Each structure stands twice: as structure tokens, then as C-alpha cells.
Short mmCIF file of C-alpha atoms in Angstrom, two decimals:
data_model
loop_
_atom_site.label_atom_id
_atom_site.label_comp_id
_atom_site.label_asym_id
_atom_site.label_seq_id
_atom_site.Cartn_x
_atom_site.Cartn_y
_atom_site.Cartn_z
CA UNK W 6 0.00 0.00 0.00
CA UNK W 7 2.98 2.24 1.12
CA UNK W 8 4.15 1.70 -2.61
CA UNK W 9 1.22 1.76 -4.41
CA UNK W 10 0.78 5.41 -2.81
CA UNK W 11 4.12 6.39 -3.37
CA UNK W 12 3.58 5.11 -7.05
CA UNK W 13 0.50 7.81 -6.95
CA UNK W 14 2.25 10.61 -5.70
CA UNK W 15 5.59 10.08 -8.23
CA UNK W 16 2.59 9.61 -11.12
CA UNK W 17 0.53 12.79 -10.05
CA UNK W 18 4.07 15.26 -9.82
CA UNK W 19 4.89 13.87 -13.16
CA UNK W 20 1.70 14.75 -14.64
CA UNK W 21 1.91 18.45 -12.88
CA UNK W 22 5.02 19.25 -14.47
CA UNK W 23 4.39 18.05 -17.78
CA UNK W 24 1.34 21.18 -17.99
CA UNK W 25 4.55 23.64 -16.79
CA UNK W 26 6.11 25.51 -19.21
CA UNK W 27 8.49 27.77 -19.74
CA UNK W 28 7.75 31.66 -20.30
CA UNK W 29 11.05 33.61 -22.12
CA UNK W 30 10.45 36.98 -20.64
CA UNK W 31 12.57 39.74 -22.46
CA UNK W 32 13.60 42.79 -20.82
CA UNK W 33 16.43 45.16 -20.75
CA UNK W 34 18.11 44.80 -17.26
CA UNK W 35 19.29 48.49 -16.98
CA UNK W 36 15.28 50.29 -16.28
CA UNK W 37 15.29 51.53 -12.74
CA UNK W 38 13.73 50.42 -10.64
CA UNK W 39 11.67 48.09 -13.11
CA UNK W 40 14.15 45.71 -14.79
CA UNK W 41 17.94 46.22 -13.42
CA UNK W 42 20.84 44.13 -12.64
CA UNK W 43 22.97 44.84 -9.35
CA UNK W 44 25.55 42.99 -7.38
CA UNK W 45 25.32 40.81 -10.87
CA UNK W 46 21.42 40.36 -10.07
CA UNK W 47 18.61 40.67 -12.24
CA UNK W 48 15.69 42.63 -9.73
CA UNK W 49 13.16 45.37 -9.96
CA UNK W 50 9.67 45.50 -10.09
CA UNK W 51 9.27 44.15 -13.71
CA UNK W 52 10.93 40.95 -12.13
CA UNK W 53 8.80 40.54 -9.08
CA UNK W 54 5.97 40.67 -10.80
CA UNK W 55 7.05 37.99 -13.54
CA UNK W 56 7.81 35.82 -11.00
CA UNK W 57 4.40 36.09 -9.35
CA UNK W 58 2.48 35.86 -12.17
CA UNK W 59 4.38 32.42 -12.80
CA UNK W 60 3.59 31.35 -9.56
CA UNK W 61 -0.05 31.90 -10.28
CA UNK W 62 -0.08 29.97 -13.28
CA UNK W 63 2.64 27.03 -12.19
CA UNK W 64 5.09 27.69 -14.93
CA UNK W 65 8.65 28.34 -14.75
CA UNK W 66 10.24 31.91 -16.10
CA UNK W 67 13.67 32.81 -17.85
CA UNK W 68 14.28 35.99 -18.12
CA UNK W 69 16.45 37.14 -21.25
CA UNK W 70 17.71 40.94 -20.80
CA UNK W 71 19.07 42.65 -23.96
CA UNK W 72 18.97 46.21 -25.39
CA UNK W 73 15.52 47.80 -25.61
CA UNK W 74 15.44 48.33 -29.04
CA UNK W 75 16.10 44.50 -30.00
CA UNK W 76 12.64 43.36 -27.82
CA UNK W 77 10.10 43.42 -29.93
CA UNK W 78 12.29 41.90 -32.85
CA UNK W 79 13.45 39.02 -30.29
CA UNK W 80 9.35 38.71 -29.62
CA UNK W 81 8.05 38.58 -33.30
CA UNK W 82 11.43 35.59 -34.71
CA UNK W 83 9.98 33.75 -31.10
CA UNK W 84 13.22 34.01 -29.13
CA UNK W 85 11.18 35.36 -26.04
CA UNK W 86 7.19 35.09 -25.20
CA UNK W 87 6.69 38.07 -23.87
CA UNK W 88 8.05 41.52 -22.63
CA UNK W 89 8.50 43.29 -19.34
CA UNK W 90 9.67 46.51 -19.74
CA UNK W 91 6.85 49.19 -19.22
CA UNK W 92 5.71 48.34 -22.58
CA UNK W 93 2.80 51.22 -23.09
CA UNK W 94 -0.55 50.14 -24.99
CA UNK W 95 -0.81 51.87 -28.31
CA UNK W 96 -3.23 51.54 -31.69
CA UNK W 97 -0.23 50.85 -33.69
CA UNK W 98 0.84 47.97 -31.28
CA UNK W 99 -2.42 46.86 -30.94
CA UNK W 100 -2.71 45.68 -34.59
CA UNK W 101 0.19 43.90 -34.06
CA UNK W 102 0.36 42.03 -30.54
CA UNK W 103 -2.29 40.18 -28.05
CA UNK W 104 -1.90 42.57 -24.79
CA UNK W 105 -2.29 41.42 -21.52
CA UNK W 106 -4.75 44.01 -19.35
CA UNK W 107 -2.74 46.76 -17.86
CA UNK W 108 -0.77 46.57 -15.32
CA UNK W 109 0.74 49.77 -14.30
CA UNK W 110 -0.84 53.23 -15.08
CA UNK W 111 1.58 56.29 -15.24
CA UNK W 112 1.83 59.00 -17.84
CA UNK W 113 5.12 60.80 -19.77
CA UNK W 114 6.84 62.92 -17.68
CA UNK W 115 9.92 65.93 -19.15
CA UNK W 116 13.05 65.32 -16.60
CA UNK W 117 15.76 68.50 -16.59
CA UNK W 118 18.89 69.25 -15.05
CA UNK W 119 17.98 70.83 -11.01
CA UNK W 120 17.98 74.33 -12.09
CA UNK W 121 16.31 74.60 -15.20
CA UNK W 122 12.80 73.50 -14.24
CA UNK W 123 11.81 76.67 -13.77
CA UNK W 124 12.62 77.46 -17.64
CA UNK W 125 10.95 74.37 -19.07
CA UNK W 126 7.75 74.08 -17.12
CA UNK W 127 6.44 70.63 -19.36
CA UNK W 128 6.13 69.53 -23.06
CA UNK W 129 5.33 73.35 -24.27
CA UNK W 130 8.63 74.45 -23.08
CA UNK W 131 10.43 71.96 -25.11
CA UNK W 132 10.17 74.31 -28.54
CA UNK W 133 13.24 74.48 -30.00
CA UNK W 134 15.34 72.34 -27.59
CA UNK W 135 17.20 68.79 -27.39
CA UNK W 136 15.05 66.01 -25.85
CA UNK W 137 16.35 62.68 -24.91
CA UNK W 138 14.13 59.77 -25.30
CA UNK W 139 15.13 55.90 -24.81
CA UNK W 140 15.39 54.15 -28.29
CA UNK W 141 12.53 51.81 -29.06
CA UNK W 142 10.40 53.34 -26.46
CA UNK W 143 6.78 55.07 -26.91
CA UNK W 144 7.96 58.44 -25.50
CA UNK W 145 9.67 58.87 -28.99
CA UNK W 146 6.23 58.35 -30.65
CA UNK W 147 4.29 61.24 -28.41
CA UNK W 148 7.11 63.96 -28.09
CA UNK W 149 6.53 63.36 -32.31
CA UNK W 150 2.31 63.51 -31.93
CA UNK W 151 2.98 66.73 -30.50
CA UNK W 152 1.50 69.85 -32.49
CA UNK W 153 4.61 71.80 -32.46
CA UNK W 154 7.23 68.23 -33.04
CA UNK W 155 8.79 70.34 -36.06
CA UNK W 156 10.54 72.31 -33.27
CA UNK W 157 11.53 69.74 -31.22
CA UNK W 158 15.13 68.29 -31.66
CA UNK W 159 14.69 64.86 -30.52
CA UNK W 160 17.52 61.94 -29.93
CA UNK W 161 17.39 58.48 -29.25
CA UNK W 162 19.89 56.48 -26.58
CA UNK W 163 20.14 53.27 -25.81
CA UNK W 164 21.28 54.49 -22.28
CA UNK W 165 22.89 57.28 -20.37
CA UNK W 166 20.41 59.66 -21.28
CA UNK W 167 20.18 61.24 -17.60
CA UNK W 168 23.60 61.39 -17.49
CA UNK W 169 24.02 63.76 -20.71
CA UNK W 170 20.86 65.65 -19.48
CA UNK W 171 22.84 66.42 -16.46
CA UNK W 172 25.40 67.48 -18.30
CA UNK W 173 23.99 69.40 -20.69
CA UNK W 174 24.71 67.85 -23.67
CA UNK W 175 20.69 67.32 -24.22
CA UNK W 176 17.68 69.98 -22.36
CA UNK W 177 15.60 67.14 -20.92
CA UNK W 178 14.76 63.72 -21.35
CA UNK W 179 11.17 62.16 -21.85
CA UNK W 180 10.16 58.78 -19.71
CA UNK W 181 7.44 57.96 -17.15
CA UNK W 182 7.05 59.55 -14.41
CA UNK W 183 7.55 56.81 -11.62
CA UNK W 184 11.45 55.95 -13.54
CA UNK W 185 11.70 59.53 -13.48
CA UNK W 186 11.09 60.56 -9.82
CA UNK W 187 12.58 56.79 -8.53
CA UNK W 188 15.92 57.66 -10.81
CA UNK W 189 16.09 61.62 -8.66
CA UNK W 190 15.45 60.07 -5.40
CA UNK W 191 18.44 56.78 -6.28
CA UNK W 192 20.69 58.90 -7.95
CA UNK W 193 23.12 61.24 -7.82
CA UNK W 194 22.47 63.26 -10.90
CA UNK W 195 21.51 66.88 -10.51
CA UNK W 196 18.03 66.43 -11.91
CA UNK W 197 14.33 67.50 -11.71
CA UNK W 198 10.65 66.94 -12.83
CA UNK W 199 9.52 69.55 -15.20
CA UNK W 200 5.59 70.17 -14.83
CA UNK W 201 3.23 67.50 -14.44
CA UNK W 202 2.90 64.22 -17.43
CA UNK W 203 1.54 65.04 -20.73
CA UNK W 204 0.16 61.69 -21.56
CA UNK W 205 -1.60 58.77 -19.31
CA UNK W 206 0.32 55.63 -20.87
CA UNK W 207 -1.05 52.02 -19.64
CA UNK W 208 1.67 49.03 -19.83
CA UNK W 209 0.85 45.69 -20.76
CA UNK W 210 2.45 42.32 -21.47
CA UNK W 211 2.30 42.08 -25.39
CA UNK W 212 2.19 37.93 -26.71
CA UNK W 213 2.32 37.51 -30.82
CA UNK W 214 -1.03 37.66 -32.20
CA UNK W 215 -1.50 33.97 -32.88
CA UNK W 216 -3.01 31.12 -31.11
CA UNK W 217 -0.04 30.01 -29.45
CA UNK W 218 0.57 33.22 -28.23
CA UNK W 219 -3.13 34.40 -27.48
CA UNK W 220 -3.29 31.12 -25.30
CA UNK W 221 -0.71 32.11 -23.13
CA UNK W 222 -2.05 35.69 -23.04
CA UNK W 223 -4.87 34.61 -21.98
CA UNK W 224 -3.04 32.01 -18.84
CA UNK W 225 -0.85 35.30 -18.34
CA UNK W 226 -3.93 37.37 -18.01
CA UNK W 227 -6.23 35.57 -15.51
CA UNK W 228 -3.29 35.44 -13.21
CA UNK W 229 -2.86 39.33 -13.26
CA UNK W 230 -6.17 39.62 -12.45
CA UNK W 231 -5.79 37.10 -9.33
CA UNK W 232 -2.59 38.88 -8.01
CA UNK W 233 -4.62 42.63 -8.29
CA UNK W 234 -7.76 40.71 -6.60
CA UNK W 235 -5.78 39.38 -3.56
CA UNK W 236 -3.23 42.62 -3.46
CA UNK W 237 -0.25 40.90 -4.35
CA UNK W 238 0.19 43.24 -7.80
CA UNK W 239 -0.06 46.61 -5.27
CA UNK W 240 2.21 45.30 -2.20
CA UNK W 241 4.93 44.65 -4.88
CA UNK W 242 4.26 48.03 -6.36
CA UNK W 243 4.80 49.51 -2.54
CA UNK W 244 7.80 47.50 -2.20
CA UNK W 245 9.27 49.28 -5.07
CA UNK W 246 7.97 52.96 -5.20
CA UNK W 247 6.02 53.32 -1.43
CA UNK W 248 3.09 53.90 -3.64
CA UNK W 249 0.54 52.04 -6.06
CA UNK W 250 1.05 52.24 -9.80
CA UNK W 251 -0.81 49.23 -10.87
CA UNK W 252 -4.27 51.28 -10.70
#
């Protein structure tokens, strides 16, 4: 009997872990405080919340980081399922991917160097100035929706944008908010918030638009909705920015 039970147990793990898979996340390692690597490991709130959407749906995750820019190309050739990277809800990528519901509400936000917010007061101010914006990101795509873009001189990074915006070598630099006021309170760089956001943005999971990847969306999804239901989404939001962003 002791076997026969033992033979029951072995057969029902088995049969548990053959419904587990394996979800590639993609993200960039080097968004603080979302996706960023320290003492050689990967954390932030992008990672947190990964992991507890895999624990709600009993699969495993590996998390791939690489340069922004090369995401969404690693996520249409099928290299990675899905990304994590405050990936912002719009028409155009809409057509393309199956989105997850949101999971973090925040809106654009126009950084400075500590001194000159008083001189650029938000987006209006940014006539005829330098903005930084992260390459492959949305905030390139709304600076450029702008009524007066023709005046805006706008350049794309793949990092170190706050630093050259402290610096001077660029007037501001366009991200969300939350980054925004997390990277003046962590770091070191003379910087500032210039007015309030220009844009509500709402970030999602994205999953290619076929049935393979709508199927997963769909697992994905219902466990975002159990982790916002039973406050797990908002006390990993407070463990990362003493606030909720998820809402």
C-alpha cells in the first residue's frame, strides 16, 4: 500500500510538471527600478511581478535581458514570449500584438537638469530644444504627436540619457514619471521633474497575435487579475515605489 501510494504521488508530480512551461520573458536589465541588474542580479519591479504571475499559473520563467530596441524583434522571430519593460498600450501595437490588461498606469513625464525646471515648465517648453528619449520606447512616438514636433530636436539612446541631461549635452529627457522621480530620489544626478505628465500611458504584457501566443495571453492574463484581486500586484508596487502604480 505504502508503494502503491508512493507510485501515486511520483505519477501525479509527473503529470503536474508536464502542464509547466516555460515563459522567455525579455527585458532590458538596466530600467530603474523596473528591470535592473545589481551585485550581478537581475531585480526590480518588472521581475517581481514575472515571478508572481508564474507562480499563479505554475510555470517556470527565464528571463532574457538585452537592449531595448532589439525586444520586440526578439518577440516577433519567437526568441522570447513576452516583454517586461513598461511596454505602453498603443493603436499601432495593438494591430500587431495580443496585450495582456494593464498593469501599471503612469503617464510621460519631461526630466531636466535641477535648475532649469523653472525654464521648461512641461512639453510646451520643449520648442526648439534637445530632448532625450530611450530608443525603441513610446515616449519617442508622443514627443513626435505633439503639435509643435517640427521644433523639437529629438535623440534616441540606448542608455545614459540622464547622465548627458545632467550634463547638458541634451535639455531634458522624456520617460514615465515613476522611472523619473525613482531615478532623482536613487541617484546622484543633478536632476528635476519639469511640470506634471503630458500623456496617461497604460503598460501591458504584449504575446504575438496567434493562437499560441493568445493562449498564453490569456493564462498570463487571468493570473494578473488574481494577483490585483488578492493585493499581491499593489504590495509589490509599494515595495518598489512606497506607492501604487498598478491602478
Amino acid at each position: 500500500m505504502h508503494k502503491l501510494t508512493l507510485a501515486a504521488v511520483l505519477l501525479a508530480t509527473t503529470i503536474s510538471g508536464a502542464h509547466a512551461d516555460t515563459i522567455r520573458v525579455g527585458m532590458s536589465g538596466g530600467y530603474f527600478p523596473f528591470t535592473f541588474v545589481k551585485q550581478d542580479k537581475l531585480q526590480g519591479f518588472e521581475v517581481d511581478f514575472m515571478n508572481a504571475v508564474a507562480e499563479e499559473t505554475g510555470d517556470e520563467v527565464q528571463f532574457v535581458t538585452m537592449g531595448f530596441s532589439g525586444l520586440v524583434g526578439a518577440l516577433d522571430a519567437k526568441r522570447i514570449d513576452t516583454i517586461a519593460n513598461q511596454i505602453t498600450i498603443t493603436p499601432e501595437r495593438e494591430a500587431k500584438f495580443a496585450f495582456s490588461q494593464p498593469y501599471v498606469i503612469d503617464g510621460a513625464q519631461v526630466t531636466v537638469k535641477k535648475g532649469n525646471e523653472s525654464e521648461i515648465t512641461g512639453p510646451e517648453s520643449l520648442k526648439g530644444r534637445t530632448v532625450a528619449v530611450n530608443l525603441g520606447s513610446n515616449f519617442e512616438q508622443l514627443l513626435r504627436e505633439l503639435p509643435y514636433a517640427s521644433e523639437i530636436e529629438i535623440k534616441t539612446y540606448e542608455s545614459n540619457l540622464a547622465q548627458d541631461t545632467a550634463l547638458g549635452r541634451v535639455d531634458a529627457f522624456v520617460m514615465d514619471r515613476v522611472s523619473a522621480a525613482q531615478l532623482i530620489k536613487e541617484s546622484p544626478l543633478p536632476l528635476a521633474l519639469a511640470g506634471e505628465p503630458f500623456s496617461e500611458i497604460r503598460n501591458a504584457l504584449p504575446f504575438r497575435n496567434d493562437e499560441e501566443g493568445k493562449a498564453l495571453r490569456d493564462r498570463v492574463d487571468a493570473a494578473i487579475g488574481k494577483l490585483k484581486e488578492n493585493g499581491k500586484l499593489s504590495e509589490i508596487s509599494e515595495k518598489w515605489f512606497g506607492t501604487d502604480i498598478t491602478k
